[in-house]
mmCIF file of C-alpha atoms and ligand atoms in Angstrom:
data_model
loop_
_atom_site.group_PDB
_atom_site.id
_atom_site.type_symbol
_atom_site.label_atom_id
_atom_site.label_comp_id
_atom_site.label_asym_id
_atom_site.label_seq_id
_atom_site.Cartn_x
_atom_site.Cartn_y
_atom_site.Cartn_z
ATOM 1 C CA MET Y 23 0.187 -0.017 0.010
ATOM 2 C CA ARG Y 24 2.110 2.680 -1.552
ATOM 3 C CA TRP Y 25 -0.479 5.459 -0.373
ATOM 4 C CA ASN Y 26 -0.211 4.693 3.339
ATOM 5 C CA LEU Y 27 3.623 4.855 3.168
ATOM 6 C CA GLY Y 28 3.386 8.214 1.480
ATOM 7 C CA LEU Y 29 0.790 9.579 3.966
ATOM 8 C CA SER Y 30 2.881 8.777 7.054
ATOM 9 C CA TYR Y 31 5.355 10.888 5.425
ATOM 10 C CA LEU Y 32 3.019 13.569 4.781
ATOM 11 C CA ALA Y 33 1.751 13.332 8.643
ATOM 12 C CA VAL Y 34 5.257 13.856 9.660
ATOM 13 C CA LEU Y 35 5.705 16.890 7.702
ATOM 14 C CA LEU Y 36 2.349 18.290 8.662
ATOM 15 C CA GLY Y 37 3.213 17.474 12.244
ATOM 16 C CA SER Y 38 0.052 15.666 13.016
ATOM 17 C CA VAL Y 39 1.522 12.595 14.417
ATOM 18 C CA SER Y 40 0.033 11.924 17.685
ATOM 19 C CA GLY Y 41 2.401 11.814 20.809
ATOM 20 C CA GLY Y 42 -0.152 9.644 22.261
ATOM 21 C CA ILE Y 43 -0.885 12.242 25.180
ATOM 22 C CA ALA Y 44 -2.731 15.219 24.063
ATOM 23 C CA ALA Y 45 -5.527 14.575 21.727
ATOM 24 C CA ASP Y 46 -5.291 15.588 18.068
ATOM 25 C CA SER Y 47 -8.898 17.205 17.749
ATOM 26 C CA SER Y 48 -10.217 20.850 18.490
ATOM 27 C CA VAL Y 49 -13.762 22.035 19.427
ATOM 28 C CA ILE Y 50 -16.259 23.839 17.226
ATOM 29 C CA GLN Y 51 -19.822 25.078 17.567
ATOM 30 C CA ASP Y 52 -21.940 24.138 14.880
ATOM 31 C CA PRO Y 53 -24.184 27.172 14.182
ATOM 32 C CA GLU Y 54 -26.473 25.338 11.848
ATOM 33 C CA THR Y 55 -26.996 22.115 13.673
ATOM 34 C CA GLY Y 56 -26.551 23.722 17.249
ATOM 35 C CA PHE Y 57 -24.183 20.791 18.240
ATOM 36 C CA THR Y 58 -20.990 21.294 20.061
ATOM 37 C CA PHE Y 59 -18.283 18.992 18.107
ATOM 38 C CA SER Y 60 -14.966 17.760 18.460
ATOM 39 C CA GLU Y 61 -13.571 17.561 15.273
ATOM 40 C CA TYR Y 62 -10.501 16.271 13.418
ATOM 41 C CA ALA Y 63 -9.352 17.295 9.879
ATOM 42 C CA ALA Y 64 -7.872 13.792 8.539
ATOM 43 C CA ALA Y 65 -5.358 14.620 5.731
ATOM 44 C CA TYR Y 66 -6.038 11.936 2.721
ATOM 45 C CA ALA Y 67 -3.906 13.661 0.066
ATOM 46 C CA ILE Y 68 -1.206 16.566 0.076
ATOM 47 C CA GLY Y 69 -3.576 19.655 0.722
ATOM 48 C CA SER Y 70 -6.795 17.540 1.080
ATOM 49 C CA SER Y 71 -8.825 16.849 4.283
ATOM 50 C CA ILE Y 72 -11.796 15.111 5.454
ATOM 51 C CA THR Y 73 -13.448 16.512 8.850
ATOM 52 C CA PHE Y 74 -14.913 14.220 11.353
ATOM 53 C CA ARG Y 75 -16.931 15.647 14.014
ATOM 54 C CA ILE Y 76 -18.227 14.039 17.018
ATOM 55 C CA ALA Y 77 -20.890 15.106 19.451
ATOM 56 C CA ILE Y 78 -22.075 12.904 22.434
ATOM 57 C CA PRO Y 79 -24.576 13.466 25.593
ATOM 58 C CA SER Y 80 -23.231 15.175 28.595
ATOM 59 C CA PRO Y 81 -22.897 13.164 31.186
ATOM 60 C CA ALA Y 82 -22.381 10.269 28.824
ATOM 61 C CA THR Y 83 -22.683 6.704 30.838
ATOM 62 C CA GLY Y 84 -22.976 3.109 29.643
ATOM 63 C CA ALA Y 85 -23.748 2.891 25.760
ATOM 64 C CA TYR Y 86 -24.192 6.454 24.783
ATOM 65 C CA ASP Y 87 -25.412 7.423 21.380
ATOM 66 C CA LEU Y 88 -23.364 9.775 19.446
ATOM 67 C CA VAL Y 89 -23.904 12.454 16.492
ATOM 68 C CA LEU Y 90 -21.430 11.879 13.733
ATOM 69 C CA GLN Y 91 -20.665 14.836 11.044
ATOM 70 C CA ILE Y 92 -18.361 14.049 8.264
ATOM 71 C CA VAL Y 93 -17.358 17.199 5.956
ATOM 72 C CA ALA Y 94 -15.489 15.790 2.868
ATOM 73 C CA PRO Y 95 -14.403 17.063 -0.637
ATOM 74 C CA ILE Y 96 -16.416 16.105 -3.897
ATOM 75 C CA ALA Y 97 -13.646 13.954 -4.597
ATOM 76 C CA VAL Y 98 -14.000 11.610 -1.841
ATOM 77 C CA GLY Y 99 -15.874 8.328 -3.016
ATOM 78 C CA TRP Y 100 -16.557 7.179 0.347
ATOM 79 C CA THR Y 101 -15.204 7.608 3.757
ATOM 80 C CA GLY Y 102 -15.774 6.726 7.181
ATOM 81 C CA ILE Y 103 -14.498 6.135 11.014
ATOM 82 C CA ALA Y 104 -13.382 2.771 12.605
ATOM 83 C CA TRP Y 105 -14.632 3.392 16.231
ATOM 84 C CA GLY Y 106 -12.183 0.958 17.783
ATOM 85 C CA GLY Y 107 -8.975 2.483 16.063
ATOM 86 C CA GLN Y 108 -8.834 -0.475 13.833
ATOM 87 C CA MET Y 109 -10.334 -2.105 10.825
ATOM 88 C CA ILE Y 110 -11.305 -5.449 12.469
ATOM 89 C CA TYR Y 111 -13.832 -5.879 15.556
ATOM 90 C CA CYS Y 112 -15.203 -2.682 15.802
ATOM 91 C CA PRO Y 113 -18.443 -0.738 13.959
ATOM 92 C CA LEU Y 114 -17.185 0.957 10.808
ATOM 93 C CA THR Y 115 -19.541 3.770 10.078
ATOM 94 C CA ILE Y 116 -19.022 5.080 6.481
ATOM 95 C CA GLY Y 117 -20.939 7.428 4.156
ATOM 96 C CA TRP Y 118 -21.147 8.624 0.731
ATOM 97 C CA LEU Y 119 -22.736 11.236 -1.716
ATOM 98 C CA SER Y 120 -25.092 9.350 -4.314
ATOM 99 C CA GLY Y 121 -26.425 12.045 -6.587
ATOM 100 C CA SER Y 122 -27.230 14.777 -4.065
ATOM 101 C CA THR Y 123 -28.283 12.063 -1.212
ATOM 102 C CA GLY Y 124 -25.883 11.765 1.720
ATOM 103 C CA VAL Y 125 -26.105 8.083 2.796
ATOM 104 C CA ALA Y 126 -24.740 6.494 5.675
ATOM 105 C CA SER Y 127 -23.846 2.547 6.605
ATOM 106 C CA VAL Y 128 -22.380 0.560 9.464
ATOM 107 C CA ARG Y 129 -20.407 -2.471 8.622
ATOM 108 C CA ARG Y 130 -17.894 -4.535 10.536
ATOM 109 C CA ALA Y 131 -15.146 -6.791 9.735
ATOM 110 C CA THR Y 132 -12.990 -10.012 11.188
ATOM 111 C CA SER Y 133 -10.282 -9.786 8.505
ATOM 112 C CA HIS Y 134 -8.901 -7.184 6.291
ATOM 113 C CA THR Y 135 -11.611 -7.974 3.647
ATOM 114 C CA THR Y 136 -14.950 -6.642 2.659
ATOM 115 C CA PRO Y 137 -16.747 -5.707 5.762
ATOM 116 C CA ALA Y 138 -20.463 -7.106 6.130
ATOM 117 C CA LEU Y 139 -23.138 -4.939 7.242
ATOM 118 C CA TYR Y 140 -23.304 -4.883 10.996
ATOM 119 C CA THR Y 141 -26.509 -4.722 12.608
ATOM 120 C CA GLY Y 142 -25.350 -3.643 16.193
ATOM 121 C CA ALA Y 143 -25.829 -0.394 15.143
ATOM 122 C CA THR Y 144 -28.280 2.041 13.596
ATOM 123 C CA LEU Y 145 -28.000 5.195 11.974
ATOM 124 C CA GLN Y 146 -30.270 8.103 11.545
ATOM 125 C CA VAL Y 147 -29.219 10.576 9.203
ATOM 126 C CA LEU Y 148 -30.204 14.046 10.377
ATOM 127 C CA ARG Y 149 -31.849 16.281 7.904
ATOM 128 C CA THR Y 150 -29.813 19.446 9.035
ATOM 129 C CA GLY Y 151 -26.371 19.129 8.481
ATOM 130 C CA THR Y 152 -27.007 16.735 5.614
ATOM 131 C CA LYS Y 153 -26.246 18.531 2.410
ATOM 132 C CA THR Y 154 -23.889 19.384 -0.825
ATOM 133 C CA ASN Y 155 -22.409 22.016 -2.602
ATOM 134 C CA GLY Y 156 -20.353 22.622 -5.679
ATOM 135 C CA THR Y 157 -17.066 21.269 -3.355
ATOM 136 C CA HIS Y 158 -18.253 19.474 -0.402
ATOM 137 C CA TRP Y 159 -20.704 16.655 0.994
ATOM 138 C CA GLN Y 160 -21.735 16.731 4.287
ATOM 139 C CA ILE Y 161 -23.595 13.868 6.357
ATOM 140 C CA THR Y 162 -24.683 14.342 10.002
ATOM 141 C CA ALA Y 163 -26.452 11.117 11.411
ATOM 142 C CA LYS Y 164 -26.806 9.817 14.734
ATOM 143 C CA CYS Y 165 -25.539 6.422 15.758
ATOM 144 C CA SER Y 166 -26.983 4.144 18.651
ATOM 145 C CA GLY Y 167 -24.296 1.244 18.887
ATOM 146 C CA CYS Y 168 -21.341 3.122 17.784
ATOM 147 C CA SER Y 169 -19.823 4.007 21.256
ATOM 148 C CA SER Y 170 -20.082 0.321 22.950
ATOM 149 C CA PHE Y 171 -19.467 -2.977 21.027
ATOM 150 C CA VAL Y 172 -18.291 -6.212 21.561
ATOM 151 C CA GLY Y 173 -14.546 -6.371 19.916
ATOM 152 C CA SER Y 174 -12.695 -9.296 19.767
ATOM 153 C CA GLY Y 175 -14.258 -12.593 21.352
ATOM 154 C CA THR Y 176 -16.534 -11.167 24.178
ATOM 155 C CA THR Y 177 -14.909 -8.323 25.097
ATOM 156 C CA ASN Y 178 -16.930 -5.300 25.675
ATOM 157 C CA LYS Y 179 -15.313 -2.117 24.331
ATOM 158 C CA THR Y 180 -17.080 1.246 25.323
ATOM 159 C CA LEU Y 181 -15.445 4.285 24.067
ATOM 160 C CA ASN Y 182 -14.485 6.785 27.211
ATOM 161 C CA ALA Y 183 -16.895 9.527 27.362
ATOM 162 C CA ASN Y 184 -14.445 11.567 29.221
ATOM 163 C CA GLY Y 185 -10.962 11.293 27.591
ATOM 164 C CA SER Y 186 -9.401 10.682 24.191
ATOM 165 C CA ASN Y 187 -10.063 7.506 22.309
ATOM 166 C CA ARG Y 188 -7.851 5.921 19.511
ATOM 167 C CA LEU Y 189 -9.916 6.157 15.921
ATOM 168 C CA ALA Y 190 -9.000 5.530 12.411
ATOM 169 C CA PHE Y 191 -10.343 6.735 9.265
ATOM 170 C CA ALA Y 192 -10.357 5.175 5.704
ATOM 171 C CA TYR Y 193 -10.870 6.687 2.409
ATOM 172 C CA SER Y 194 -11.846 5.364 -1.317
ATOM 173 C CA LYS Y 195 -11.696 7.750 -4.150
ATOM 174 C CA THR Y 196 -14.419 5.617 -5.696
ATOM 175 C CA LYS Y 197 -17.962 6.058 -4.952
ATOM 176 C CA PRO Y 198 -20.153 3.184 -4.105
ATOM 177 C CA SER Y 199 -22.705 2.790 -7.217
ATOM 178 C CA SER Y 200 -25.742 3.266 -5.260
ATOM 179 C CA SER Y 201 -27.762 5.077 -2.593
ATOM 180 C CA SER Y 202 -28.634 1.748 -0.760
ATOM 181 C CA SER Y 203 -26.501 1.330 2.601
ATOM 182 C CA ALA Y 204 -25.884 -1.985 1.534
ATOM 183 C CA ALA Y 205 -24.057 -0.901 -1.412
ATOM 184 C CA THR Y 206 -20.754 -2.702 -2.541
ATOM 185 C CA ILE Y 207 -17.744 -0.319 -1.164
ATOM 186 C CA ASN Y 208 -14.427 -0.479 -3.040
ATOM 187 C CA VAL Y 209 -11.117 -0.933 -0.895
ATOM 188 C CA HIS Y 210 -9.675 2.468 0.680
ATOM 189 C CA ASP Y 211 -7.022 4.112 -1.064
ATOM 190 C CA VAL Y 212 -5.510 5.493 2.235
ATOM 191 C CA TYR Y 213 -6.412 5.117 6.070
ATOM 192 C CA ASN Y 214 -4.870 6.741 9.110
ATOM 193 C CA TYR Y 215 -5.341 7.048 13.229
ATOM 194 C CA TRP Y 216 -5.634 9.686 15.554
ATOM 195 C CA ASP Y 217 -6.689 10.420 19.034
ATOM 196 C CA HIS Y 218 -10.068 12.095 19.464
ATOM 197 C CA ASP Y 219 -11.311 13.651 22.475
ATOM 198 C CA PHE Y 220 -14.670 13.110 23.526
ATOM 199 C CA ALA Y 221 -14.475 14.848 26.757
ATOM 200 C CA SER Y 222 -14.869 17.972 25.066
ATOM 201 C CA ALA Y 223 -17.658 16.759 22.698
ATOM 202 C CA GLY Y 224 -20.354 16.824 25.248
ATOM 203 C CA ASN Y 225 -23.896 18.201 24.756
ATOM 204 C CA ALA Y 226 -26.290 18.420 28.060
ATOM 205 C CA ASN Y 227 -29.152 19.152 25.410
ATOM 206 C CA PHE Y 228 -28.096 16.211 22.898
ATOM 207 C CA ALA Y 229 -31.524 14.640 22.772
ATOM 208 C CA GLN Y 230 -33.448 18.072 22.009
ATOM 209 C CA LEU Y 231 -30.944 18.787 19.190
ATOM 210 C CA VAL Y 232 -31.333 15.205 17.626
ATOM 211 C CA GLN Y 233 -35.105 15.894 17.774
ATOM 212 C CA GLN Y 234 -34.375 19.629 16.139
ATOM 213 C CA ASN Y 235 -32.159 18.145 13.490
ATOM 214 C CA THR Y 236 -34.357 15.349 12.516
HETATM 215 C C1 HEM A 314 -14.136 -3.315 0.421
HETATM 216 C C2 HEM A 314 -13.664 -2.553 1.692
HETATM 217 C C3 HEM A 314 -12.690 -2.899 2.419
HETATM 218 C C4 HEM A 314 -11.378 -3.846 2.134
HETATM 219 C C5 HEM A 314 -11.248 -4.668 1.051
HETATM 220 C C6 HEM A 314 -10.402 -3.518 3.097
HETATM 221 C C7 HEM A 314 -9.309 -4.239 3.194
HETATM 222 C C8 HEM A 314 -7.842 -3.892 3.771
HETATM 223 C C9 HEM A 314 -6.634 -4.488 3.804
HETATM 224 C C10 HEM A 314 -6.442 -5.514 2.853
HETATM 225 C C11 HEM A 314 -6.007 -3.815 4.791
HETATM 226 C C12 HEM A 314 -4.322 -4.224 4.909
HETATM 227 C C13 HEM A 314 -3.626 -3.406 4.237
HETATM 228 C C14 HEM A 314 -2.185 -3.365 4.814
HETATM 229 O O1 HEM A 314 -1.789 -4.016 5.617
HETATM 230 O O2 HEM A 314 -1.446 -2.287 4.436
HETATM 231 C C15 HEM A 314 -6.846 -2.894 5.112
HETATM 232 C C16 HEM A 314 -6.346 -2.027 6.468
HETATM 233 C C17 HEM A 314 -7.169 -1.194 7.107
HETATM 234 N N1 HEM A 314 -8.418 -0.916 6.709
HETATM 235 FE FE1 HEM A 314 -9.620 -1.798 5.611
HETATM 236 N N2 HEM A 314 -10.601 -2.710 4.078
HETATM 237 C C18 HEM A 314 -12.196 -2.280 3.508
HETATM 238 C C19 HEM A 314 -12.841 -1.608 4.405
HETATM 239 C C20 HEM A 314 -12.416 -0.930 5.537
HETATM 240 C C21 HEM A 314 -13.415 0.161 5.943
HETATM 241 C C22 HEM A 314 -14.675 0.648 5.736
HETATM 242 C C23 HEM A 314 -12.679 1.056 6.985
HETATM 243 C C24 HEM A 314 -12.878 2.038 8.091
HETATM 244 C C25 HEM A 314 -14.148 2.631 8.116
HETATM 245 C C26 HEM A 314 -11.309 0.203 6.904
HETATM 246 C C27 HEM A 314 -10.447 0.633 7.724
HETATM 247 C C28 HEM A 314 -8.698 -0.084 7.583
HETATM 248 C C29 HEM A 314 -7.805 0.347 8.437
HETATM 249 C C30 HEM A 314 -7.904 1.501 9.902
HETATM 250 C C31 HEM A 314 -6.715 -0.523 8.194
HETATM 251 C C32 HEM A 314 -5.522 -0.570 8.866
HETATM 252 C C33 HEM A 314 -4.952 -1.937 9.584
HETATM 253 C C34 HEM A 314 -6.080 -1.758 10.785
HETATM 254 O O3 HEM A 314 -6.138 -1.060 11.474
HETATM 255 O O4 HEM A 314 -6.825 -3.013 11.190
HETATM 256 N N3 HEM A 314 -11.309 -0.638 5.972
HETATM 257 N N4 HEM A 314 -8.108 -3.043 4.906
HETATM 258 C C1 NAG A 315 -20.713 -2.867 27.373
HETATM 259 O O1 NAG A 315 -21.076 -2.309 28.533
HETATM 260 C C2 NAG A 315 -21.126 -1.173 28.829
HETATM 261 C C3 NAG A 315 -21.323 -0.694 30.012
HETATM 262 O O2 NAG A 315 -21.430 -1.727 31.336
HETATM 263 C C4 NAG A 315 -23.284 -1.358 28.386
HETATM 264 O O3 NAG A 315 -23.793 0.053 28.466
HETATM 265 C C5 NAG A 315 -23.362 -1.764 27.089
HETATM 266 O O4 NAG A 315 -24.574 -2.200 26.761
HETATM 267 C C6 NAG A 315 -22.331 -2.709 26.583
HETATM 268 N N1 NAG A 315 -22.480 -3.172 25.291
HETATM 269 C C7 NAG A 315 -22.484 -4.107 24.560
HETATM 270 C C8 NAG A 315 -22.458 -4.360 23.033
HETATM 271 O O5 NAG A 315 -22.569 -5.318 25.347
HETATM 272 C C1 NAG A 316 -19.550 24.166 0.855
HETATM 273 O O1 NAG A 316 -19.799 23.204 2.033
HETATM 274 C C2 NAG A 316 -18.967 22.896 2.818
HETATM 275 C C3 NAG A 316 -19.373 21.867 3.641
HETATM 276 O O2 NAG A 316 -20.588 22.019 4.222
HETATM 277 C C4 NAG A 316 -18.701 24.333 3.428
HETATM 278 O O3 NAG A 316 -17.444 24.335 4.316
HETATM 279 C C5 NAG A 316 -18.416 25.292 2.538
HETATM 280 O O4 NAG A 316 -18.287 26.551 3.202
HETATM 281 C C6 NAG A 316 -19.391 25.390 1.643
HETATM 282 N N1 NAG A 316 -19.031 26.226 0.524
HETATM 283 C C7 NAG A 316 -19.713 27.378 -0.040
HETATM 284 C C8 NAG A 316 -19.392 28.417 -1.163
HETATM 285 O O5 NAG A 316 -20.538 27.557 0.737
HETATM 286 C C1 NAG A 317 -18.061 11.184 32.845
HETATM 287 O O1 NAG A 317 -17.897 12.044 33.968
HETATM 288 C C2 NAG A 317 -19.536 12.295 34.417
HETATM 289 C C3 NAG A 317 -19.416 13.547 34.889
HETATM 290 O O2 NAG A 317 -18.241 13.453 36.038
HETATM 291 C C4 NAG A 317 -19.848 11.017 34.905
HETATM 292 O O3 NAG A 317 -21.347 11.254 35.272
HETATM 293 C C5 NAG A 317 -20.065 9.709 33.845
HETATM 294 O O4 NAG A 317 -19.989 8.636 34.761
HETATM 295 C C6 NAG A 317 -18.432 9.769 33.622
HETATM 296 N N1 NAG A 317 -18.815 8.677 32.279
HETATM 297 C C7 NAG A 317 -17.830 7.737 31.933
HETATM 298 C C8 NAG A 317 -18.067 6.864 31.344
HETATM 299 O O5 NAG A 317 -16.608 7.650 33.073
#
């Protein structure tokens, strides 16, 4: 995977390799949806990045819902987050633009082969915050089942709502051929990892905001 080697050099040049202590994300208030998001701009090519934004309830206990917002350049075919910080044994929430429709889907893999649809999580694409223009597409979706999952074997992994979590993303330049959430996806061209702060992603009025944006 020549691209991955290339990207790790790129990450060093950009100074975006994590030291493992401080998170790589920062906080934004989205005026359109009203959510406070913790965001990370993931470089997938020189000068191009995909922004991943995460909002969670505050306080968050047990298996909590989260809202994921993806802002991607039009050139992005599909992209998504691996919530366990690796491709296998975790929910993979992916999105793409089909015509003018933002589509989202959750998959899971137990090997480095095409992931299957994952039934342990459900997505609700929010009307507000899901859109496209001449340069970007954007999807905002609530996920129930992305923050807590059975990893390898019977190990239950719950993402730390009060700290930072190691996440991974993947990007493909090839768009899935339909708007079905079960559409076939091509293998990624680039993937990488970062530490995302969830402690700063809290929203006291989370449920109300989901309602407002539905
Ligand atoms: C058709 C779908 C997919 C195929 C065929 C595929 C295949 C592979 C293969 C062969 C590798 C190993 C590459 C290497 O060792 O250099 C890999 C790694 C990886 N893939 Fe995928 N993949 C797919 C979808 C996804 C999705 C949807 C995600 C996340 C949203 C993802 C995230 C990753 C990550 C983070 C790695 C790095 C190794 C790891 O952390 O496990 N992949 N993939
Ligand atoms: C994992 O454990 C948490 C905390 O006890 C629980 O809320 C959640 O439902 C469990 N998740 C799964 C997938 O079993
Ligand atoms: C296009 O959409 C993106 C993502 O929503 C946004 O950041 C950008 O400002 C928009 N561009 C214009 C010209 O409105
Ligand atoms: C996070 O902190 C809040 C407030 O201190 C607490 O109610 C909650 O249980 C904590 N959640 C986790 C997952 O530790």
